[in-house]
Every structure is written in C-alpha cells, then in structure tokens.
Coordinates of C-alpha atoms in Angstrom, one line a residue:
M268 CA 0.0 0.0 0.0
S269 CA 1.3 3.5 -0.8
E270 CA 1.6 6.0 1.9
Q271 CA -0.4 9.1 1.7
I272 CA 1.6 12.3 1.2
Q273 CA 0.7 15.2 3.5
H274 CA 0.8 18.7 2.1
V275 CA 1.6 21.3 4.7
R276 CA 1.1 25.0 3.9
P277 CA 3.7 27.3 5.3
H278 CA 2.5 29.7 8.0
E279 CA 1.1 32.8 6.3
N280 CA 1.3 36.1 8.0
T281 CA -1.9 38.0 7.5
R282 CA -3.0 41.4 8.7
A283 CA -6.3 43.1 8.8
I284 CA -6.1 46.3 6.8
P285 CA -8.8 48.9 7.4
I286 CA -10.2 50.0 4.0
G287 CA -13.1 52.1 5.3
S288 CA -11.4 55.4 4.5
L289 CA -10.6 54.2 1.0
L290 CA -14.3 53.8 0.3
L291 CA -14.8 57.5 0.9
E292 CA -12.2 58.5 -1.6
D293 CA -12.6 58.3 -5.4
G294 CA -10.4 55.2 -5.4
P295 CA -9.0 53.0 -8.2
S296 CA -11.0 50.6 -10.3
V297 CA -10.6 47.8 -7.8
D298 CA -12.7 49.7 -5.2
R299 CA -15.3 50.4 -7.9
R300 CA -15.4 46.7 -8.9
A301 CA -15.9 45.7 -5.3
E302 CA -18.7 48.3 -5.0
R303 CA -20.4 46.9 -8.1
L304 CA -20.2 43.4 -6.8
A305 CA -21.8 44.5 -3.6
E306 CA -24.5 46.4 -5.5
G307 CA -25.2 43.3 -7.6
T308 CA -25.6 41.1 -4.6
I309 CA -27.9 43.7 -3.0
H310 CA -30.1 43.9 -6.1
R311 CA -30.2 40.1 -6.4
V312 CA -31.3 39.7 -2.8
L313 CA -34.0 42.4 -2.9
A314 CA -35.3 40.9 -6.2
M315 CA -35.5 37.3 -4.9
R316 CA -39.0 35.9 -4.9
D317 CA -38.2 32.2 -4.5
H318 CA -36.2 30.5 -1.8
P319 CA -32.8 29.7 -3.3
G320 CA -32.0 26.9 -0.9
E321 CA -30.3 26.9 2.5
A322 CA -26.7 26.6 1.2
E323 CA -27.1 29.5 -1.2
L324 CA -29.0 31.6 1.4
A325 CA -26.1 31.0 3.8
R326 CA -23.6 32.1 1.2
I327 CA -25.5 35.2 0.3
T328 CA -25.9 36.1 4.0
N329 CA -22.2 35.7 4.5
D330 CA -21.4 38.0 1.6
L331 CA -23.8 40.6 2.9
L332 CA -22.3 40.5 6.3
T333 CA -18.9 41.1 4.8
Y334 CA -20.2 44.0 2.7
C335 CA -22.0 45.6 5.6
T336 CA -18.9 45.4 7.8
V337 CA -16.8 47.1 5.2
L338 CA -19.4 49.7 4.4
A339 CA -19.9 50.4 8.1
N340 CA -16.2 50.9 8.5
G341 CA -16.4 53.4 5.6
L342 CA -19.2 55.3 7.3
D343 CA -17.4 55.4 10.6
T344 CA -14.7 57.5 9.0
V345 CA -17.1 60.2 7.9
P346 CA -17.1 63.2 10.3
D347 CA -20.3 63.3 12.4
G348 CA -21.5 66.6 10.9
D349 CA -21.1 65.3 7.3
L350 CA -22.9 62.0 7.8
C351 CA -26.5 62.1 6.4
T352 CA -29.5 60.9 8.2
R353 CA -29.7 57.8 6.0
G354 CA -26.1 56.9 7.0
Q355 CA -26.8 57.4 10.7
A356 CA -29.9 55.2 10.5
A357 CA -28.1 52.5 8.5
L358 CA -25.4 52.3 11.2
V359 CA -28.0 52.0 13.9
A360 CA -29.8 49.3 11.9
W361 CA -26.5 47.5 11.3
D362 CA -25.7 47.4 15.0
Q363 CA -29.2 46.0 15.7
L364 CA -28.9 43.4 12.9
R365 CA -25.4 42.3 14.0
T366 CA -26.6 42.0 17.6
D367 CA -29.9 40.2 17.0
G368 CA -29.0 37.9 14.1
P369 CA -31.7 36.1 12.2
A370 CA -35.0 35.7 13.9
D371 CA -36.3 32.3 15.0
G372 CA -38.7 30.5 12.7
P373 CA -38.8 29.5 9.1
L374 CA -38.8 33.1 7.8
G375 CA -35.8 34.2 9.9
T376 CA -33.1 33.0 7.5
W377 CA -35.1 34.4 4.6
S378 CA -35.8 37.9 6.0
Y379 CA -32.3 38.4 7.5
P380 CA -30.5 38.7 4.2
R381 CA -33.2 41.1 3.0
H382 CA -32.7 43.3 6.0
L383 CA -28.9 43.2 5.5
A384 CA -29.4 44.1 1.8
H385 CA -31.5 47.1 2.8
C386 CA -28.9 48.2 5.3
A387 CA -26.0 47.8 2.9
R388 CA -27.9 49.7 0.2
D389 CA -28.5 52.6 2.6
M390 CA -24.8 52.6 3.7
M391 CA -23.7 52.6 0.1
T392 CA -26.0 55.4 -0.8
A393 CA -24.7 57.5 2.2
I394 CA -21.1 56.9 1.1
R395 CA -21.9 58.0 -2.5
E396 CA -23.7 61.0 -1.2
Y397 CA -20.8 62.0 1.0
R398 CA -18.4 61.5 -2.0
Q399 CA -20.6 63.7 -4.2
N400 CA -20.9 66.4 -1.6
A401 CA -17.1 66.4 -0.9
A402 CA -16.4 66.5 -4.7
S403 CA -18.8 69.4 -5.3
A404 CA -17.4 71.3 -2.2
A405 CA -13.9 70.9 -3.5
R406 CA -14.7 72.6 -6.8
F407 CA -15.4 75.9 -5.2
I408 CA -13.2 78.5 -3.7
G409 CA -14.6 79.6 -0.3
R410 CA -15.0 83.4 0.2
T411 CA -16.6 84.7 3.3
V412 CA -18.2 87.8 1.9
L413 CA -18.9 86.9 -1.7
P414 CA -20.7 83.9 -3.2
P415 CA -18.5 80.9 -4.2
V416 CA -16.8 81.0 -7.6
A417 CA -16.3 77.7 -9.5
T418 CA -12.6 76.9 -10.1
D419 CA -13.2 75.8 -13.7
T420 CA -14.6 79.2 -14.9
P421 CA -12.3 81.4 -17.0

C-alpha cells in the first residue's frame, strides 16, 4: 500500500487592513469593482422571490455580512457633521442586525439577508452622497463675503 503524502502549507502572515477610509475617496477601479459586486448582490437579494435553498442563502448572508462590515467601516470614518440621516440610520440598523442575528422560525433565515441588503444599500447610498458632496465642495473657492466661484470658470 502506498503512503499518503501530507501537504503542509507554510504559515502565512496575514494582517487586517482597514479600508473604510478608501471607500470614501474616489479610489481606483478595484474599489469600484468591489462596490459593483456588492451592489449586484444587494439587487439580487432584494429581487429574490423564490427561496434559493439553505446553502445559497447562507452564502448570500455571509457575503452581505462582509459587505455591511466594510461599508460600516467606511461610514465610521465620515465626520459626524457630514454623515447624512440615512447613513446614521443605517449604522443603527447594522448594529441591531449584527446584535440580534436572524429571527427564529422558518422566515428568519429568509428575511435576515433582505434586512442586510436594505442596510447595505443605505450605507452605500450614504457613502456615495458623501463623496458627491465632498467633490462638489472641493470645486469651489470659499470666500466669506462673496458667493463661491467655480474653479473651472475662466
């Protein structure tokens, strides 16, 4: 009988890197791609009408938990005065969803990803709104006495 060869992976050093502040900037295409993937998952979950099966539902829930964690980290880096009401409410909802988890009963595992998708959508909207406000504010020169002048005017 032949002996079974054991494959041993070398120890990998991994570090958690906070990317929340990167979500607020107009980052490279990798950030946009991740944002599009999250948005696609959110739309798919909100459009689901039939139960996809427990394994698929668990995978979707795991993806949404990851997206919500990253988006919440992004919203945490927004200054309190600049965070819109939708963003504040999404953070409160995220804390509640994370604390409570899925409800008991047959609809608990079905409704939990939908609540996570709503929360992730609101967080993503708040981040985009913050980006847009920051970009439009950066285009103007602030003058205390006179109205603002656009920098791209001749």
